[in-house]
Every structure is written in C-alpha cells, then in structure tokens.
Coordinates of C-alpha atoms and ligand atoms in Angstrom, one line a residue:
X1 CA 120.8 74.8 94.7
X2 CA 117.3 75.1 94.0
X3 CA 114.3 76.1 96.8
X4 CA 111.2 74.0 96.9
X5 CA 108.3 76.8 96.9
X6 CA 106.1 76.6 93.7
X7 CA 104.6 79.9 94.9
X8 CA 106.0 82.7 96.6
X9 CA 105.2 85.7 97.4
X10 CA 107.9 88.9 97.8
X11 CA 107.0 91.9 99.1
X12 CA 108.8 94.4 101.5
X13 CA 107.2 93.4 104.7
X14 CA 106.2 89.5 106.2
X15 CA 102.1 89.5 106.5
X16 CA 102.8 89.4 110.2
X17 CA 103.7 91.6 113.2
X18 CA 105.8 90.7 116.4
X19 CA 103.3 90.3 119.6
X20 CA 105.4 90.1 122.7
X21 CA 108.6 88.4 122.2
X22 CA 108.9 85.5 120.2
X23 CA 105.0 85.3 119.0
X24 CA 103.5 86.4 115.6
X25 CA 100.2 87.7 114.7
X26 CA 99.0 87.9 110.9
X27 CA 98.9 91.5 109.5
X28 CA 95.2 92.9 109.3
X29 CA 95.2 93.8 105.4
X30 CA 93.6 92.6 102.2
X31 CA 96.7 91.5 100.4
X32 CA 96.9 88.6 103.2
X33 CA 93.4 87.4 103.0
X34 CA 93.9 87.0 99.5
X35 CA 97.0 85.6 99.3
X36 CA 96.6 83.0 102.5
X37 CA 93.8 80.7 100.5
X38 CA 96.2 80.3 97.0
X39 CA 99.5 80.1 99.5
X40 CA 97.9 77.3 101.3
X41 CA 96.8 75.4 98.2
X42 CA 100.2 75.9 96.3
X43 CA 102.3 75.0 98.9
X44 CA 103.8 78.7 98.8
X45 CA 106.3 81.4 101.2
X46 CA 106.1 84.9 101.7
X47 CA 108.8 86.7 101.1
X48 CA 109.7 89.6 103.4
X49 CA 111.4 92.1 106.2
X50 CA 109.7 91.1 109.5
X51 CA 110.0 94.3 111.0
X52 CA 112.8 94.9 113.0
X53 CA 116.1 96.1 111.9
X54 CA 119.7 94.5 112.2
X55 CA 117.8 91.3 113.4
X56 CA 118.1 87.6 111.2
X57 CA 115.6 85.1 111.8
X58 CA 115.2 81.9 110.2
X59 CA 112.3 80.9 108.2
X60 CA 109.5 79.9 109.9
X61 CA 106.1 78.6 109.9
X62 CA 102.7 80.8 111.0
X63 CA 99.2 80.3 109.9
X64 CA 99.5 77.5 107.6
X65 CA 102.0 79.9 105.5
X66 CA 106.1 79.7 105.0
X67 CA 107.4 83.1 106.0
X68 CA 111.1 83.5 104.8
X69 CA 112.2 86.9 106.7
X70 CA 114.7 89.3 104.7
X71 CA 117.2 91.1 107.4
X72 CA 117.3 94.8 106.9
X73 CA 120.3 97.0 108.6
X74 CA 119.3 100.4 110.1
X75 CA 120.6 102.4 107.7
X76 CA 118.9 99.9 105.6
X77 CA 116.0 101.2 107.3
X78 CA 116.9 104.6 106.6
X79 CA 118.0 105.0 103.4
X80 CA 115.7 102.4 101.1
X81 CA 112.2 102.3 102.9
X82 CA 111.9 105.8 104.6
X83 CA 114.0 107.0 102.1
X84 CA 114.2 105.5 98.3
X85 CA 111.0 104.8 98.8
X86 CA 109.3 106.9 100.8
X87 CA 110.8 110.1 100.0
X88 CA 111.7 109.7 96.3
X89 CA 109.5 107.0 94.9
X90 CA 106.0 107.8 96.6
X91 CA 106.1 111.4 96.4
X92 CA 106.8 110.8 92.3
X93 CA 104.6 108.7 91.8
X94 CA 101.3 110.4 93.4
X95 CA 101.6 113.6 91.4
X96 CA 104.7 115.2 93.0
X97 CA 102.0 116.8 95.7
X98 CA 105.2 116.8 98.1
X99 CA 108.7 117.3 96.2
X100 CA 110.8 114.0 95.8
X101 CA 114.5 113.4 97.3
X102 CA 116.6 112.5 94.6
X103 CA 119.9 110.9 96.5
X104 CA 122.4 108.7 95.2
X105 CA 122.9 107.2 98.6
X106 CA 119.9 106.6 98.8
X107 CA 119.2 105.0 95.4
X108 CA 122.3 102.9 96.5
X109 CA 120.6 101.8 98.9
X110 CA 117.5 100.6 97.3
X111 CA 119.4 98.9 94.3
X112 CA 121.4 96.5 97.3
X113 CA 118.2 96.0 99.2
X114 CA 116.3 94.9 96.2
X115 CA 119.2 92.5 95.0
X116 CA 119.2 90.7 98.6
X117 CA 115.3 90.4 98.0
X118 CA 116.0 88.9 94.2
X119 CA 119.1 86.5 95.5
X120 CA 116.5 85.1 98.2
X121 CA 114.0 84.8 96.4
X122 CA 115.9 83.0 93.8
X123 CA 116.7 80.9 96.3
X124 CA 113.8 79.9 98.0
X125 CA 111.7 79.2 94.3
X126 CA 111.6 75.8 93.3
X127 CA 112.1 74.9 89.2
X128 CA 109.6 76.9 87.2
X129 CA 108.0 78.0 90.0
X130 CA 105.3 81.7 89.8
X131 CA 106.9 84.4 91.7
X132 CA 104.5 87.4 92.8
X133 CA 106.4 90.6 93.8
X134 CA 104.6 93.4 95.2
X135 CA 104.9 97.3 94.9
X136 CA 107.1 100.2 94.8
X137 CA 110.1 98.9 96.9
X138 CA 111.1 96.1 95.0
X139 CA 110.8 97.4 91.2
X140 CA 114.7 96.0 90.5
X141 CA 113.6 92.7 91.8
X142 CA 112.4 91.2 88.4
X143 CA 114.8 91.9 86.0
X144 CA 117.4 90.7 89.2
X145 CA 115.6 87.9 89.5
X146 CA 115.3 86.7 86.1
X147 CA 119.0 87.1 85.7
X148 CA 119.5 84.6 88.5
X149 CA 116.5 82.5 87.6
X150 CA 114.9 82.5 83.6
X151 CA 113.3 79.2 84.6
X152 CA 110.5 81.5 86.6
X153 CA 107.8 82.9 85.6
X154 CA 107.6 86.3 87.2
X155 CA 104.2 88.4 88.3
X156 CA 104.5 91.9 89.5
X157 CA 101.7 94.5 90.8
X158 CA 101.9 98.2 91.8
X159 CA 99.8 99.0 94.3
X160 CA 100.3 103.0 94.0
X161 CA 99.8 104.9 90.6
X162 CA 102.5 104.8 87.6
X163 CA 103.0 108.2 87.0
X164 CA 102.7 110.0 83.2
X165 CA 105.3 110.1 81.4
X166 CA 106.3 113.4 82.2
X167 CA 106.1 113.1 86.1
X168 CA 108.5 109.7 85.9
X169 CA 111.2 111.5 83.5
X170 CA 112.2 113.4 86.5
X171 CA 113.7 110.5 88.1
X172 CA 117.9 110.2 87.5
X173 CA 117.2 106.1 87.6
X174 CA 114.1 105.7 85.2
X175 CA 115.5 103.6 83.0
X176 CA 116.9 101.6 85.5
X177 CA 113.5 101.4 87.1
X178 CA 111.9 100.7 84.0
X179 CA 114.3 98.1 83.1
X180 CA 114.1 96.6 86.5
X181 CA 110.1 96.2 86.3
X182 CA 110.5 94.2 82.4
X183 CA 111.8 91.9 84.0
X184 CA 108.5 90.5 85.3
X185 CA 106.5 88.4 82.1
X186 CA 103.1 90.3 83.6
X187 CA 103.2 93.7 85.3
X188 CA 99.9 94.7 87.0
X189 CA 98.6 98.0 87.5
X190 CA 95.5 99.2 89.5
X191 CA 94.2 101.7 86.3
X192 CA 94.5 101.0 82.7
X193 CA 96.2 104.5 82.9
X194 CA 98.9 103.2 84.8
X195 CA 99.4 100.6 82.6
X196 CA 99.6 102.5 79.6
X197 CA 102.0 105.1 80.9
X198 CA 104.5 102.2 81.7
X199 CA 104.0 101.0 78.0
X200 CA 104.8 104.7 76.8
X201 CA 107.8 105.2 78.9
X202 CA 109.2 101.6 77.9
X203 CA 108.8 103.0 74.5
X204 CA 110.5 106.7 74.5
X205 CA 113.1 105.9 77.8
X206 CA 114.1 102.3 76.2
X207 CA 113.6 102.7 72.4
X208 CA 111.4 99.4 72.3
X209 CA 108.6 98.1 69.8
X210 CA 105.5 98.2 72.3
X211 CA 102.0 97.9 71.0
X212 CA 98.7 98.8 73.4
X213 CA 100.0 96.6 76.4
X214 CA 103.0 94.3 75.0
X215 CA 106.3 95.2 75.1
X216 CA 109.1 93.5 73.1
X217 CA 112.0 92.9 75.0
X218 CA 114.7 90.8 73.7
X219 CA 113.1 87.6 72.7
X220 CA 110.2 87.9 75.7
X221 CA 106.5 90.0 75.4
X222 CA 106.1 91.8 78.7
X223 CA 102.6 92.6 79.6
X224 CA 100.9 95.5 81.6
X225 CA 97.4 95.6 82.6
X226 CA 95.3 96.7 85.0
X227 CA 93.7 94.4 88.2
X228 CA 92.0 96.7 90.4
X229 CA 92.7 95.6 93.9
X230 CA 89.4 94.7 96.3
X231 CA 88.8 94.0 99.9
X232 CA 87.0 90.6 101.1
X233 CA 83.5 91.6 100.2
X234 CA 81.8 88.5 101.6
X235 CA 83.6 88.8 105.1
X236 CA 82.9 92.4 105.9
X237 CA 79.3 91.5 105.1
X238 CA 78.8 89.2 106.9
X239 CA 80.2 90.7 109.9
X240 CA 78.7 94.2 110.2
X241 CA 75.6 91.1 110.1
X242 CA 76.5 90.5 113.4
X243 CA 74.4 92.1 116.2
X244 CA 77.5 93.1 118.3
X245 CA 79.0 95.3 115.6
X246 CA 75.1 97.0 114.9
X247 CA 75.1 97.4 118.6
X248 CA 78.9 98.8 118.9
X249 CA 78.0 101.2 116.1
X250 CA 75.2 103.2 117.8
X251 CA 77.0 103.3 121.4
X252 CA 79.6 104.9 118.8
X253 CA 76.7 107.6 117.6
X254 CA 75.6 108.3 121.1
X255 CA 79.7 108.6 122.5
X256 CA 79.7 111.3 120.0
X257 CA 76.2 113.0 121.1
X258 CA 73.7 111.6 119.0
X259 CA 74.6 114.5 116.2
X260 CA 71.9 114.7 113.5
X261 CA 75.1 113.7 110.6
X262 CA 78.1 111.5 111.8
X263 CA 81.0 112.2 108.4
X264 CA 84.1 110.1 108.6
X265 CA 87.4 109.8 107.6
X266 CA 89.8 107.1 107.6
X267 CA 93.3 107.2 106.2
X268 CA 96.7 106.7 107.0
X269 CA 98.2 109.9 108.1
X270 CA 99.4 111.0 104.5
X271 CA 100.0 113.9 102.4
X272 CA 98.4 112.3 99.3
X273 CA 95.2 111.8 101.3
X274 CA 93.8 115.1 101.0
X275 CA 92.8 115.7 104.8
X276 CA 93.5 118.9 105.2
X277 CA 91.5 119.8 102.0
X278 CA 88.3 118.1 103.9
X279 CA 88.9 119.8 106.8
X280 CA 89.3 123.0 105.3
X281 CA 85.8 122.6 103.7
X282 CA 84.0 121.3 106.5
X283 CA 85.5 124.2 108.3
X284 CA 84.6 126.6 106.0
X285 CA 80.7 124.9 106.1
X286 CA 81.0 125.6 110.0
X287 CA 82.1 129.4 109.6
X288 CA 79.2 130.6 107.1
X289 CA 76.7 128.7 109.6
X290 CA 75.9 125.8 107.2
X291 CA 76.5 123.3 109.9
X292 CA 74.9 124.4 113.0
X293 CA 75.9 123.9 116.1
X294 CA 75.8 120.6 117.6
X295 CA 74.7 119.1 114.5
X296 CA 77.4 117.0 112.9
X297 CA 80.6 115.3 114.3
X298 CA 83.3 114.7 111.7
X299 CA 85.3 111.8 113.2
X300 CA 88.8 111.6 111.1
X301 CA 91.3 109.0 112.0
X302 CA 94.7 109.1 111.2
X303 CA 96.8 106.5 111.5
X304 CA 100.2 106.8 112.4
X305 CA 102.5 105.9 109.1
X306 CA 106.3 106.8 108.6
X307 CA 106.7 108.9 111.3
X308 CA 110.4 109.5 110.8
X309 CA 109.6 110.9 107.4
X310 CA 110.1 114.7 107.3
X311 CA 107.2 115.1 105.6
X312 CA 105.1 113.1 107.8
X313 CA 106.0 115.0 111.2
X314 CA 105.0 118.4 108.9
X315 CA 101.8 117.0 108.0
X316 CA 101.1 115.9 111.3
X317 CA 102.3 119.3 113.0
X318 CA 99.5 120.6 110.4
X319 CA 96.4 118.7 110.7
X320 CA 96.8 118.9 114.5
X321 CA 96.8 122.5 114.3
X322 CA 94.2 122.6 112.0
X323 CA 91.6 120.1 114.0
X324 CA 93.2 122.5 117.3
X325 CA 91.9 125.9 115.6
X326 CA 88.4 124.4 114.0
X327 CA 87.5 122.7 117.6
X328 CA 88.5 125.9 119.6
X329 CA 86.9 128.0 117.1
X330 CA 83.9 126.4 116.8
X331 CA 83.3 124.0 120.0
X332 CA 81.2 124.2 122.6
X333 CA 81.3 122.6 126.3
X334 CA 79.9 119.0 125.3
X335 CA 80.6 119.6 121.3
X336 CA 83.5 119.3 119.3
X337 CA 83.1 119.6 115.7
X338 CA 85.8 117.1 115.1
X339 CA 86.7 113.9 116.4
X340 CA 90.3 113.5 115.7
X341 CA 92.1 110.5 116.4
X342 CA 95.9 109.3 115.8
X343 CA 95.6 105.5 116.2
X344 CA 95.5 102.0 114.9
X345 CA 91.5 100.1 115.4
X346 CA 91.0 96.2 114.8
X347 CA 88.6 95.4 112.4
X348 CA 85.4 95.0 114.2
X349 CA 86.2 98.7 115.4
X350 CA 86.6 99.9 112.1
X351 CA 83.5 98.1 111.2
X352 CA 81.8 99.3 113.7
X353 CA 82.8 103.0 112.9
X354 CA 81.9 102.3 108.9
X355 CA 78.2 101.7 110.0
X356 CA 77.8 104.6 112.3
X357 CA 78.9 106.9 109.5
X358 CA 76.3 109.2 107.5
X359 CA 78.8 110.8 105.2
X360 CA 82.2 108.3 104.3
X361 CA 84.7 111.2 103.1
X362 CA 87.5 109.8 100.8
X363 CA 89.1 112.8 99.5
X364 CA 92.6 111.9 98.3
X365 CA 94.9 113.8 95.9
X366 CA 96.3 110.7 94.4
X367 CA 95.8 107.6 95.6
X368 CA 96.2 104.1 93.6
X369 CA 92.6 102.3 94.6
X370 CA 91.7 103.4 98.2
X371 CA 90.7 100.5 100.0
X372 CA 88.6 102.7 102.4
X373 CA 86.3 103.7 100.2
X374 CA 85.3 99.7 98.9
X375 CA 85.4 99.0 102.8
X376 CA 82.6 101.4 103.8
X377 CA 80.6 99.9 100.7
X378 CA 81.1 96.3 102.1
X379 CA 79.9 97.7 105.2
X380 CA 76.8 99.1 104.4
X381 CA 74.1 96.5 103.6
X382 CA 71.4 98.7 105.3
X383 CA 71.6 100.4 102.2
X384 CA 72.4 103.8 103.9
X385 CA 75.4 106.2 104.4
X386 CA 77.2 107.9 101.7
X387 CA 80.8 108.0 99.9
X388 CA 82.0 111.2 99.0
X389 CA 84.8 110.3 96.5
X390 CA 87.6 111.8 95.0
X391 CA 88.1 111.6 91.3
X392 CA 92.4 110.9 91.6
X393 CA 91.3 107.5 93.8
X394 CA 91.6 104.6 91.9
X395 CA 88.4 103.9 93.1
X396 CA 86.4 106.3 91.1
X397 CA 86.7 104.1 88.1
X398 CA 84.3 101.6 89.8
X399 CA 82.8 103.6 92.2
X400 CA 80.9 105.7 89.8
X401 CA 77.5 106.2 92.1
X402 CA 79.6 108.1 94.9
X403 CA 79.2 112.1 95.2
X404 CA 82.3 112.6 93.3
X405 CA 84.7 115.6 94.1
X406 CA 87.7 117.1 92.5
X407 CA 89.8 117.5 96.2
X408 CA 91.8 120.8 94.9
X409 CA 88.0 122.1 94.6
X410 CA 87.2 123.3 98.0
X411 CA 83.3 124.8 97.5
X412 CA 82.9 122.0 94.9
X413 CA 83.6 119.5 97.9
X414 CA 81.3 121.9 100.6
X415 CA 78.7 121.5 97.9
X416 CA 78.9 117.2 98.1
X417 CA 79.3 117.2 101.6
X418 CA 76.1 119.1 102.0
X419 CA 74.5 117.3 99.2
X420 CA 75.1 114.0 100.5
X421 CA 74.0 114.8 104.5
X422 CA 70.7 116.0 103.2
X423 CA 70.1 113.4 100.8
X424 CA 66.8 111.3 101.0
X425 CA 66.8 107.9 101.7
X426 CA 65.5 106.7 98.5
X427 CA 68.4 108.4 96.6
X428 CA 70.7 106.8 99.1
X429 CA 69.6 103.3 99.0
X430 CA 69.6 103.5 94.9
X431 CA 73.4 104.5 94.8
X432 CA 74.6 102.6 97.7
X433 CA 73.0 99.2 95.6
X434 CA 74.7 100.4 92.7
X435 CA 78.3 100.5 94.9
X436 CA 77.7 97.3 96.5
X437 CA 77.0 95.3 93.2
X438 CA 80.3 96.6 92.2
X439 CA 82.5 95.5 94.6
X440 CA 80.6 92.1 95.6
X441 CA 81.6 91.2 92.2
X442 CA 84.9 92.4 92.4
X443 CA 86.2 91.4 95.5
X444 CA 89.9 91.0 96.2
X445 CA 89.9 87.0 95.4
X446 CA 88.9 88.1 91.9
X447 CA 91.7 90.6 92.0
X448 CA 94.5 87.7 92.8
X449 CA 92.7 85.2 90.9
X450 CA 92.4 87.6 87.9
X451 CA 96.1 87.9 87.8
X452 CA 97.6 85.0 88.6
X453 CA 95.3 83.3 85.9
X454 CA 96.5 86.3 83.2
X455 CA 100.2 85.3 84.7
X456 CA 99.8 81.7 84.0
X457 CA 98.3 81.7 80.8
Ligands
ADQ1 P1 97.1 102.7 101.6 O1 97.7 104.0 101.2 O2 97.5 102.3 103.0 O3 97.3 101.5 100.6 P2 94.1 102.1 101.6 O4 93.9 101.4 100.3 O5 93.0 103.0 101.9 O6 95.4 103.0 101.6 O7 94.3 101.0 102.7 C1 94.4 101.3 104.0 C2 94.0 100.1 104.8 O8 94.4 100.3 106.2 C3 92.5 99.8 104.8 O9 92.3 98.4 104.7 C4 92.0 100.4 106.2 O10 90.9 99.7 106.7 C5 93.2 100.2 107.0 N1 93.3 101.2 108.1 C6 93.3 102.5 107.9 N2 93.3 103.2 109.0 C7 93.3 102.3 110.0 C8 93.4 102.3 111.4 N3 93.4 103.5 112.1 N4 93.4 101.2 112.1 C9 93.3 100.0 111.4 N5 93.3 99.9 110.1 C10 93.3 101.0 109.4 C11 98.1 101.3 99.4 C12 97.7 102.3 98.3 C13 96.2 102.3 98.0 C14 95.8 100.9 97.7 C15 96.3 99.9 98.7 C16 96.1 98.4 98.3 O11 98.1 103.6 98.6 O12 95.9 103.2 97.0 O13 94.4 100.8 97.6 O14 97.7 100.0 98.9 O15 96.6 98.2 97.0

C-alpha cells in the first residue's frame, strides 16, 4: 500500500514537544519555521521520534502539519541516539576534538533504528512523492528507502560538518555510511568542503566515477552541494522592533550592574563549542588586569544537551569548575565576572539577551553553520554590538566582517575580545551592515527553497 503525503519530512525528532499530558507545543528551531510554510502548501508529514521512549502514538495532527511519530525502545534510546550518534558519529565528524565510540552494538543499533525510519517513511509517501531526510542519525535511510521505494525522489541535508577524508576512514562502517547516504538523488551539505569530501570518499571508499559534485552510481547521478542553513531573518527583526524586547534588554544590562561591556555566549552545552577556550581567555584578560574590576560581565549560557553522555557530564563538571574558580578568583561582593547559566530561554528572552550584548562570542572548535552567530546579526538593527567568530563555524564563510579567531589560539582570541569592546562606533556600525546584508539575503526560506528547487530540478 501506498501513503498519501507528497512531501514529507524525516528527521530523528517530531518538530514538537509534549506540554502536560496529552498537549503538544511546536519546537522553537529554525528547521520548523522553514519547513511549516512548504508542509502546509504541499500537503506534507513530519517524520519523527516524539520524545519519549517505549511509547507508540498514532499520527496525529498539530499546527496545520501531519506528524507521524516513530516509537523508539530504551535501549533504543541508549544505544543509537546517545550512542551511534552521539558518541561515535558527532565526535567523528567535528574533528575528533573528543575520541569516538566505535561499538558494534551500538552500530546495530543505528542500522535497525534507521530501517524502522526508511519502512515508515516508505509508507507514509505517496507515488513519486519528495522525501527530505535530515542529519547525522538517519544516514542509512536513503539508500533503505530507495530500496523499498525507487519511485521517490529523495533529498538529504547534513546539518553537522562531513569530515576529510582522513577523519571519516576511521570509522569500521564508512562504506556503509557512504553507501547509505547515495541513496538520496541530492545530498546537501552546509560548506562546499563538506561536499567535496563526500565526493572524495565516494570515490577512494567505493571505487566510483565522480566528477566535482556528481557521483555515478549505478545508472543514477548523485549530487552534493552545499546550502548553508539560515535563521528567519525577517522575524527576528521585526521583533527585537518591538519596544518590550528594547525595554527587556536594558533591565537585562542593569540586572547585571550596568557594566561598561556586556560579552555573551550562547551554546548548547558542548564540547565542540569551544567554551572553555573563551573562558580561559577572558580569564586570562581578568588576571593581567585588562578587564578591570566591575567593568565587564560575560554572561554564557549553556543549555542542557545529552546529559547522559559521558562526555557531557565531564564537560559540564569542567566549565562549572572553571566559571567556580574565575568568579571566586576574581569577584567581588555585587560583581561576578561571569554570569553562568544552565538553562533553556524562549525566544523573546534570547532576543532580549542578543540586544543587551556588546561583544557576541561564538568560539566553536567545529561547528557545521552556528545558528547563534546569524541570530545575534538578525538581532541587531541598531547597528551595534559585535560577533567574535571562530574560523571552524560554518558561519565564517558568510560572516566575513566578524572579528575572526582561530579558538585553539588563546592570546589571538584575548586580542579580538579586547579589540572588539573598544571598538568605535563607526567601525561597528560598518561591519555589523556588512553582516546583516548577508544574512537578510540569505535567510533560512532561501536555504529550503534553495534545495528543494536543486532537488526538484
Ligand atoms: P546546534 O549545535 O544546536 O545545531 P546552533 O546552530 O547554534 O547549534 O543552534 C542552536 C539553536 O538553539 C539556536 O537557534 C539557539 O537560539 C538555540 N538555543 C541555544 N541555547 C538556547 C537556550 N538556552 N534556550 C533556548 N534556545 C537556545 C546544529 C549544528 C549547527 C547548525 C544547526 C542547524 O551543530 O552547526 O547550525 O544544527 O543546521
């Protein structure tokens, strides 16, 4: 039997979390917002785990979008997301800066979970419908599902980096991995470097004729490109517009003390986001007296991500200790250097925060785009406030006015910090216009539109 969804989305989570018992609230996130206009229009379903494990639920209806939930076991749990993926494939992938897990149970794992996802999505798509499957957990999918289904036309995008060649060799399954992702007619990438490793690999792991960004497989031309993901440009402006979140944004300022530089971090508690590295300069700024007393907050939020991860409760064990020792080092009654908080904001919060922020610090090791870093641009149409940007975000290939830093470098980043707190307005506002043109004209509806059209064609 054949499903009746033209368009449909498959990704490892539902664009909505659980609210009490039985009511559902739509994910914050850019992928929905650009997702929900075409999946409206197309008649589409989203694809996806809704969150709880060992639980089924039927389809159902939310926001003018067909969500089809995918039941996940446990161990399921366990073994491919905080495991496969989380533990093997992420760590590979963004430059091995923690070492990978590589388990055959686990791999097990990720292999059935990605064949329940093909099978159901198989399912649900109606005749030659366009299936979209997203990132790093479901790589099998589109070789499974064009085994069930060659009447689709199948669309795939990473959202993390594709690692050089010989980063990816490491892993026991990468031909399987790379076999699993040819499956797909269009495989999108957020670099052109990305892209172009895949194309190598499919060429030395698989033997196959490949030119720049074609592959040959059997009778079928794979493509891989890069679509640089956005955020909602046009919303985000037109909030921060409002007079509430101007308002919310200097009660912000003076909750902190009024301090002469406000520098912020936002990130999900990570490894591959490079916090430690920031603290450990802005530390270093506050030991040789650079950054006087009283004079600048650093507000980092981290939000709480995998926390069953090994990894994860390391990372957090350090950052903790190291936002402990700078405060208690350097503190004073009504002063903390740094503002440290471990939760989850709403929008207009994080809005809010965006616009009371001097100095935006986006200091990853590795990190695919770094939505971040386009979100504080969105936010500032006073023309103020600074990015400090790492050059191993995605990002940096469009944000080329930020104060660039190489994250391993710790004076080089003490030097951009400093630079950009003491920068004059004029020098600011130029760089900031620069930034802003880029991503209003690249906003995430030109991301999805950008593919889907290349997927189409
Ligand atoms: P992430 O690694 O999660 O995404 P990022 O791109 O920065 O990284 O996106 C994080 C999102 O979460 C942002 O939209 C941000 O506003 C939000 N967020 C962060 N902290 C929050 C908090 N405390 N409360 C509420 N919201 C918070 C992965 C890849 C990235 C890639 C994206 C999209 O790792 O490289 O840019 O997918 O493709």
């Amino acid at each position: 039997m054949r499903g009746t969804s033209s368009f449909l989305i498959v990704a490892n989570r539902l664009p909505v979390d659980r609210v009490g018992e039985k009511q559902w609230r739509r994910s914050p996130g850019g992928l929905v917002t650009a997702i929900a206009p075409v999946m409206q229009r197309r008649d589409g379903a989203w694809l996806g785990w809704h969150g709880a494990a060992g639980e089924e639920l039927k389809p159902f209806d939310h926001d003018g979008m067909h969500l089809i939930p995918v039941p996940l076991s446990q161990l399921e749990v366990e073994f491919y997301y905080e495991g496969f993926s989380n533990a093997t494939l992420w760590p590979l992938y963004h430059d091995v800066v923690a070492t990978p897990v590589y388990s055959r149970v686990l791999w097990d794992a990720y292999r059935a979970v990605n064949d329940r996802f093909a099978r159901a999505a198989a399912d649900a798509a109606a005749p030659g419908a366009v299936v979209w499957i997203q990132d790093y957990q479901l790589q099998l999918v589109p070789a499974m599902l064009r085994k069930l289904r060659p009447d689709l036309k199948i669309g795939f995008f990473l959202h993390i980096p594709f690692p050089p060649a010989e980063l990816f060799w490491q892993l026991p399954w990468r031909k399987e991995i790379l076999e699993g992702l040819l499956g797909a007619d269009l495989v999108g990438f957020q670099r052109p470097g990305g892209a172009s490793n895949f194309v190598r690999l499919a060429r030395r792991v698989l033997n196959l004729p490949a030119s720049r960004n074609e592959i040959q497989v059997d009778d079928r031309i794979v493509r891989a490109e890069a679509y640089p993901i956005s955020v909602d440009f046009g919303s985000l402006d037109q909030l921060v517009r409002e007079p509430h979140i101007m308002t919310r944004a200097k009660e912000i300022r003076a909750e902190l003390g009024n301090p002469d530089h406000v520098l912020l971090g936002v990130d999900r508690l990570d490894y591959t986001k490079g916090i430690g590295q920031r603290l450990k300069a802005y530390g270093e700024l506050l030991a040789e007296g650079r950054i006087e007393p009283g004079e600048a907050v650093f507000v980092q939020i981290a939000t709480p991500t995998r926390e069953r991860v090994e990894e994860y409760i390391r990372l957090r064990n350090d950052i903790e200790l190291q936002v402990g020792r700078l405060n208690g080092e350097y503190g004073l009654f009504g002063w903390s250097p740094i503002n440290y908080m471990h939760q989850s904001y709403n929008r207009e919060e994080l809005a809010a925060l965006y616009c009371a922020a001097d100095v935006m610090v986006v200091t990853p090791l590795r990190d695919g785009m770094n939505l971040v870093a386009k979100e504080y641009v969105a936010c500032r149409h006073d023309l103020r406030g600074a990015l400090v940007l790492s050059e191993f975000a995605g990002a940096a290939d469009e944000l080329k006015h930020a104060y660039m830093v190489n994250p391993y470098d710790i004076d080089g980043m003490k030097r951009a910090m400093m630079t950009a707190m003491h920068e004059p307005p004029h020098e600011l506002g130029r760089r900031m216009r620069s930034l802003r043109r880029r991503v209003a004209t690249h906003d995430v509806d030109r991301w999805a539109s950008d593919f889907l059209k290349d997927l189409e064609a």
